């Protein structure tokens, strides 16, 4: 521990301990309760007819045969829903110039991507619903697809949405310092173009929603596989014109999310609309092909980048031009501006360079919407920056590590504001890099690499330094008008038996949220963890909060839990003081007991609980026990916390086949206070593997007509155990001083940094051939093409 | 989105077929539609929701069960193919204790996050340990490569399977 945390740094503290997750046993026994596992009376099933074209006008839609099909309850089209909802628009006022048209649950007259839902069949089973979908007679008039980003933005391009005037969804320019002058005076300029394919989240549990409307009491209950129950409640109430009191959202077990399950999807909204229309529970679970064409996609960038350096390796200037495609709509409510915005905000942010220019253009296209997915923008910003640094090092004849050493923001230079305007409270780039080099035995690996090269074995070493943006404050979304809460709450109750029930606004998708909260609460209250019950995911049981995204679960939810636990502790000690006729300040909690300063047990928490709830008659007059406490937390000093780290990849390249074998991966991560190393480490590793997926395998391949060519998990490659390396993780702890807990978040660092390390390693292996690969995923054919063997 | 998926239904009963099989040790008799898939049969007919749909295509392993003691992908099998078969799922194998060491090791190593892949992973890990009680890390990785996990980095899963192997060896008389 690098900073004192008196409240929980106690002998029996769980903070910093590798405690397994109590709630994981249920999942390992096959007793998870995902949405598709719920069984409700009168449940009907929804299947969608989706547009098979990238861009088409709906000429006619005949549902007569489908309506008569066996088991069909109702066939629903856009006409049936008209007037029953308010369409949504994916813009936020603080992204100046961001534009997007209103979006609807079902296509009215024009579809703008392959997979956009057009009609829904509600039937007694999913299969019967699908049978009837096939009976819908539909006539389309195909319209010209708009798949290429550059073509969409070219002068004279036909706007996808005529009312918006052009295909520029959003743009942002940054010009800091004296960029032109720095390039003019530079000793060395490197430049390169990069491209990043579209990929998607592939949650193993597809998006799932079960909406149940009870017309008798006017209440809508939605079980959904989501990261943000309160946000969804607000959205359902707002867009379906229901009072907030009438809507309850419950997120039970969630089978992976990664940012996929935090957006508003037309088919989800249609399912809710159908429940309201029919007054009975209806369920929609995306199948795998539907997931590929309707889940949000991510990335798809083309970037031209230049870096200017002095002879001594000082980075003098950096300039990037990013074009990214977001499909036909900016996604609601977070908008699709954030990915590109983070690319231009984060590129180069960990180096001292003050001269920075960036130009971002976000294009509409006729492909599925892209928006926030794990490590939003980070893999792009990191890959581009770190690739340029490696190129520059080669051009200057310096070791890539040495070039980084000379340019990283020094560990004693904080607080620091980047050229793009981001504020860093305190990071540890230099320490992280040095720790990484020791961990991986950098010099030893370089020797091994040189040795093997003589034997025609081509290994590469790639390093990436990076930052990760976490714990956003209200300036991220709320300020722009989104119903997205930056704060989170925790309510704790001492129960009569001396145990604690604790409800938190942050949610669990397997990261270990419930365990983390229980560790903090148990530590603060001097209780064993099995005396703590944590409740998440239900808008009627949990305090208001934003949920789990942007790696905020521990940094924000954990801090609320800590402050709430300390408030409950004060209440308990007040009551115990009255019962024992002692000064509360002279008492403490330990091992389930109220103890005195010397640690002597005075009274058990069970006795306190019993007296409060059952034997109020024994309490001194005027004493009113308050054994519930709630605290909320929202970071205010900094718009974001930032974490930092360094990663390294070691791999072997087969120059005949283009295949890459990953040998080992290392991560040094400074996520502030580490509450549970066991959980943080596998969280980071999971992030690394998702990053490697994007770097080497994952790509939603579209043809020129906007048709997805690989919509199955046999064709779309996700990383498998056999191709992944062991991943060594080490920590540096620089707690944020803004909170007592000091945690900053760890969910996305792996994904943000891994692609850069891997791409650098591939190019390091290719160095003897004087060729480079700058397009991700680095598929074997791309390696061979670079080697002139394509 | 229709047509793209494997058929999943308990309806269309006019051509229903009677099947008798053993599921988790219990005798089961049902009339099933020919197009009813094993995963839907387990989930909808028997309430065994621990077996999951994910890729619906034989690629991911989320639907893994044992059929007559051998690992099988539920999504690639129709219920009517199983007349006379012995099917075991995560629920039955948990109750019998067959997976106990593997489950304990997965828990201790945090080799589970969202849990959606876990049933398949556990069954695949157990099958590996039954045929190779002392697998290397590479062998573990290879054996689990038909089971996708999107949350963990696989590292903890490999650690857990190695631990379970050691634990089984220790318990052997
Ligand atoms: S659902 Fe059967 S293998 Fe994926
Ligand atoms: S734990 Fe989520 S897919 Fe493996």
JSON list of C-alpha atoms in Angstrom, two decimals, chain A residues 20-21 25 27-28 30 34 36-37 39 50 124 126-128 130-131 200-202 204-205 254-256 258 287-288 290 373 509-510 678-679 682-683 685-686 689-690 698 713 718-722 724-727, chain B residues 1-5 8-9 11 35 43-44 49-50 52-57 59-60 90-91 94-95 103 106-110 112-118 122 137 141 144-145 148 150-156:
[
{"chain": "A", "resi": 20, "resn": "UNK", "atom": "CA", "xyz": [-12.64, -15.61, -4.31]},
{"chain": "A", "resi": 21, "resn": "UNK", "atom": "CA", "xyz": [-16.09, -14.43, -5.34]},
{"chain": "A", "resi": 25, "resn": "UNK", "atom": "CA", "xyz": [-20.24, -20.74, -6.85]},
{"chain": "A", "resi": 27, "resn": "UNK", "atom": "CA", "xyz": [-22.60, -19.80, -11.61]},
{"chain": "A", "resi": 28, "resn": "UNK", "atom": "CA", "xyz": [-20.23, -22.76, -11.47]},
{"chain": "A", "resi": 30, "resn": "UNK", "atom": "CA", "xyz": [-25.16, -24.09, -13.45]},
{"chain": "A", "resi": 34, "resn": "UNK", "atom": "CA", "xyz": [-29.83, -15.10, -17.02]},
{"chain": "A", "resi": 36, "resn": "UNK", "atom": "CA", "xyz": [-33.48, -16.46, -20.95]},
{"chain": "A", "resi": 37, "resn": "UNK", "atom": "CA", "xyz": [-33.68, -18.69, -17.87]},
{"chain": "A", "resi": 39, "resn": "UNK", "atom": "CA", "xyz": [-40.04, -18.73, -16.84]},
{"chain": "A", "resi": 50, "resn": "UNK", "atom": "CA", "xyz": [-34.87, -7.71, -40.30]},
{"chain": "A", "resi": 124, "resn": "UNK", "atom": "CA", "xyz": [-46.22, -18.97, -28.20]},
{"chain": "A", "resi": 126, "resn": "UNK", "atom": "CA", "xyz": [-39.63, -18.64, -30.48]},
{"chain": "A", "resi": 127, "resn": "UNK", "atom": "CA", "xyz": [-39.72, -21.26, -33.21]},
{"chain": "A", "resi": 128, "resn": "UNK", "atom": "CA", "xyz": [-43.32, -20.53, -34.13]},
{"chain": "A", "resi": 130, "resn": "UNK", "atom": "CA", "xyz": [-39.64, -17.53, -36.56]},
{"chain": "A", "resi": 131, "resn": "UNK", "atom": "CA", "xyz": [-41.88, -19.70, -38.73]},
{"chain": "A", "resi": 200, "resn": "UNK", "atom": "CA", "xyz": [-17.96, -6.38, -32.05]},
{"chain": "A", "resi": 201, "resn": "UNK", "atom": "CA", "xyz": [-18.37, -7.53, -28.49]},
{"chain": "A", "resi": 202, "resn": "UNK", "atom": "CA", "xyz": [-19.61, -11.11, -28.88]},
{"chain": "A", "resi": 204, "resn": "UNK", "atom": "CA", "xyz": [-21.46, -15.19, -24.87]},
{"chain": "A", "resi": 205, "resn": "UNK", "atom": "CA", "xyz": [-24.95, -14.47, -23.58]},
{"chain": "A", "resi": 254, "resn": "UNK", "atom": "CA", "xyz": [-25.50, -10.93, -17.16]},
{"chain": "A", "resi": 255, "resn": "UNK", "atom": "CA", "xyz": [-23.47, -13.13, -19.48]},
{"chain": "A", "resi": 256, "resn": "UNK", "atom": "CA", "xyz": [-20.85, -10.63, -20.49]},
{"chain": "A", "resi": 258, "resn": "UNK", "atom": "CA", "xyz": [-18.19, -5.13, -22.43]},
{"chain": "A", "resi": 287, "resn": "UNK", "atom": "CA", "xyz": [-29.69, -15.29, -31.79]},
{"chain": "A", "resi": 288, "resn": "UNK", "atom": "CA", "xyz": [-26.06, -15.27, -32.87]},
{"chain": "A", "resi": 290, "resn": "UNK", "atom": "CA", "xyz": [-28.89, -11.29, -35.04]},
{"chain": "A", "resi": 373, "resn": "UNK", "atom": "CA", "xyz": [-17.20, -0.92, -26.62]},
{"chain": "A", "resi": 509, "resn": "UNK", "atom": "CA", "xyz": [-21.50, -8.81, -14.90]},
{"chain": "A", "resi": 510, "resn": "UNK", "atom": "CA", "xyz": [-18.85, -11.10, -13.48]},
{"chain": "A", "resi": 678, "resn": "UNK", "atom": "CA", "xyz": [-7.21, -12.08, -7.80]},
{"chain": "A", "resi": 679, "resn": "UNK", "atom": "CA", "xyz": [-10.14, -10.34, -9.47]},
{"chain": "A", "resi": 682, "resn": "UNK", "atom": "CA", "xyz": [-8.03, -11.82, -14.42]},
{"chain": "A", "resi": 683, "resn": "UNK", "atom": "CA", "xyz": [-10.03, -8.72, -15.30]},
{"chain": "A", "resi": 685, "resn": "UNK", "atom": "CA", "xyz": [-6.09, -10.55, -18.58]},
{"chain": "A", "resi": 686, "resn": "UNK", "atom": "CA", "xyz": [-9.60, -10.79, -19.99]},
{"chain": "A", "resi": 689, "resn": "UNK", "atom": "CA", "xyz": [-7.38, -11.14, -24.62]},
{"chain": "A", "resi": 690, "resn": "UNK", "atom": "CA", "xyz": [-10.16, -8.95, -26.01]},
{"chain": "A", "resi": 698, "resn": "UNK", "atom": "CA", "xyz": [-11.73, -10.02, -35.05]},
{"chain": "A", "resi": 713, "resn": "UNK", "atom": "CA", "xyz": [-18.81, -17.77, -34.58]},
{"chain": "A", "resi": 718, "resn": "UNK", "atom": "CA", "xyz": [-12.61, -14.78, -31.25]},
{"chain": "A", "resi": 719, "resn": "UNK", "atom": "CA", "xyz": [-9.53, -15.73, -29.23]},
{"chain": "A", "resi": 720, "resn": "UNK", "atom": "CA", "xyz": [-9.42, -19.30, -27.99]},
{"chain": "A", "resi": 721, "resn": "UNK", "atom": "CA", "xyz": [-7.44, -20.73, -25.10]},
{"chain": "A", "resi": 722, "resn": "UNK", "atom": "CA", "xyz": [-4.96, -22.47, -27.39]},
{"chain": "A", "resi": 724, "resn": "UNK", "atom": "CA", "xyz": [-3.55, -17.13, -26.07]},
{"chain": "A", "resi": 725, "resn": "UNK", "atom": "CA", "xyz": [-0.35, -16.74, -24.13]},
{"chain": "A", "resi": 726, "resn": "UNK", "atom": "CA", "xyz": [0.13, -16.76, -20.40]},
{"chain": "A", "resi": 727, "resn": "UNK", "atom": "CA", "xyz": [-0.32, -13.20, -19.21]},
{"chain": "B", "resi": 1, "resn": "UNK", "atom": "CA", "xyz": [-33.74, -13.27, -37.40]},
{"chain": "B", "resi": 2, "resn": "UNK", "atom": "CA", "xyz": [-35.38, -16.42, -38.56]},
{"chain": "B", "resi": 3, "resn": "UNK", "atom": "CA", "xyz": [-33.95, -18.92, -40.99]},
{"chain": "B", "resi": 4, "resn": "UNK", "atom": "CA", "xyz": [-30.44, -18.18, -39.85]},
{"chain": "B", "resi": 5, "resn": "UNK", "atom": "CA", "xyz": [-30.78, -20.21, -36.68]},
{"chain": "B", "resi": 8, "resn": "UNK", "atom": "CA", "xyz": [-35.92, -24.50, -31.77]},
{"chain": "B", "resi": 9, "resn": "UNK", "atom": "CA", "xyz": [-39.43, -25.59, -30.95]},
{"chain": "B", "resi": 11, "resn": "UNK", "atom": "CA", "xyz": [-44.45, -27.15, -31.35]},
{"chain": "B", "resi": 35, "resn": "UNK", "atom": "CA", "xyz": [-37.07, -30.29, -34.91]},
{"chain": "B", "resi": 43, "resn": "UNK", "atom": "CA", "xyz": [-34.07, -25.93, -20.97]},
{"chain": "B", "resi": 44, "resn": "UNK", "atom": "CA", "xyz": [-37.76, -25.80, -21.86]},
{"chain": "B", "resi": 49, "resn": "UNK", "atom": "CA", "xyz": [-31.23, -23.93, -17.74]},
{"chain": "B", "resi": 50, "resn": "UNK", "atom": "CA", "xyz": [-27.56, -24.46, -16.89]},
{"chain": "B", "resi": 52, "resn": "UNK", "atom": "CA", "xyz": [-26.71, -22.38, -22.60]},
{"chain": "B", "resi": 53, "resn": "UNK", "atom": "CA", "xyz": [-27.26, -21.22, -26.15]},
{"chain": "B", "resi": 54, "resn": "UNK", "atom": "CA", "xyz": [-24.55, -19.01, -27.50]},
{"chain": "B", "resi": 55, "resn": "UNK", "atom": "CA", "xyz": [-23.21, -19.57, -31.02]},
{"chain": "B", "resi": 56, "resn": "UNK", "atom": "CA", "xyz": [-25.92, -22.10, -32.01]},
{"chain": "B", "resi": 57, "resn": "UNK", "atom": "CA", "xyz": [-23.36, -23.44, -34.40]},
{"chain": "B", "resi": 59, "resn": "UNK", "atom": "CA", "xyz": [-18.27, -23.42, -32.28]},
{"chain": "B", "resi": 60, "resn": "UNK", "atom": "CA", "xyz": [-18.35, -22.08, -28.71]},
{"chain": "B", "resi": 90, "resn": "UNK", "atom": "CA", "xyz": [-24.02, -29.34, -15.33]},
{"chain": "B", "resi": 91, "resn": "UNK", "atom": "CA", "xyz": [-26.88, -29.71, -12.86]},
{"chain": "B", "resi": 94, "resn": "UNK", "atom": "CA", "xyz": [-22.80, -30.89, -9.81]},
{"chain": "B", "resi": 95, "resn": "UNK", "atom": "CA", "xyz": [-25.19, -32.88, -7.64]},
{"chain": "B", "resi": 103, "resn": "UNK", "atom": "CA", "xyz": [-15.51, -26.40, -9.59]},
{"chain": "B", "resi": 106, "resn": "UNK", "atom": "CA", "xyz": [-12.36, -22.60, -10.78]},
{"chain": "B", "resi": 107, "resn": "UNK", "atom": "CA", "xyz": [-13.75, -20.81, -7.75]},
{"chain": "B", "resi": 108, "resn": "UNK", "atom": "CA", "xyz": [-10.45, -20.46, -5.95]},
{"chain": "B", "resi": 109, "resn": "UNK", "atom": "CA", "xyz": [-8.64, -19.24, -9.08]},
{"chain": "B", "resi": 110, "resn": "UNK", "atom": "CA", "xyz": [-11.40, -16.88, -10.22]},
{"chain": "B", "resi": 112, "resn": "UNK", "atom": "CA", "xyz": [-15.19, -17.61, -13.88]},
{"chain": "B", "resi": 113, "resn": "UNK", "atom": "CA", "xyz": [-16.58, -14.18, -14.48]},
{"chain": "B", "resi": 114, "resn": "UNK", "atom": "CA", "xyz": [-20.03, -13.95, -16.06]},
{"chain": "B", "resi": 115, "resn": "UNK", "atom": "CA", "xyz": [-20.39, -17.72, -15.83]},
{"chain": "B", "resi": 116, "resn": "UNK", "atom": "CA", "xyz": [-22.03, -18.17, -19.20]},
{"chain": "B", "resi": 117, "resn": "UNK", "atom": "CA", "xyz": [-19.22, -20.38, -20.50]},
{"chain": "B", "resi": 118, "resn": "UNK", "atom": "CA", "xyz": [-18.59, -22.14, -17.21]},
{"chain": "B", "resi": 122, "resn": "UNK", "atom": "CA", "xyz": [-16.05, -27.43, -16.46]},
{"chain": "B", "resi": 137, "resn": "UNK", "atom": "CA", "xyz": [-0.50, -26.03, -19.72]},
{"chain": "B", "resi": 141, "resn": "UNK", "atom": "CA", "xyz": [-5.15, -24.88, -23.56]},
{"chain": "B", "resi": 144, "resn": "UNK", "atom": "CA", "xyz": [-10.28, -26.12, -23.92]},
{"chain": "B", "resi": 145, "resn": "UNK", "atom": "CA", "xyz": [-10.01, -24.49, -27.33]},
{"chain": "B", "resi": 148, "resn": "UNK", "atom": "CA", "xyz": [-14.93, -19.85, -25.80]},
{"chain": "B", "resi": 150, "resn": "UNK", "atom": "CA", "xyz": [-15.17, -13.93, -23.55]},
{"chain": "B", "resi": 151, "resn": "UNK", "atom": "CA", "xyz": [-14.55, -12.63, -20.03]},
{"chain": "B", "resi": 152, "resn": "UNK", "atom": "CA", "xyz": [-11.47, -14.23, -18.55]},
{"chain": "B", "resi": 153, "resn": "UNK", "atom": "CA", "xyz": [-8.06, -14.22, -20.16]},
{"chain": "B", "resi": 154, "resn": "UNK", "atom": "CA", "xyz": [-8.08, -18.07, -20.08]},
{"chain": "B", "resi": 155, "resn": "UNK", "atom": "CA", "xyz": [-5.01, -17.89, -17.86]},
{"chain": "B", "resi": 156, "resn": "UNK", "atom": "CA", "xyz": [-7.01, -18.42, -14.66]}
]
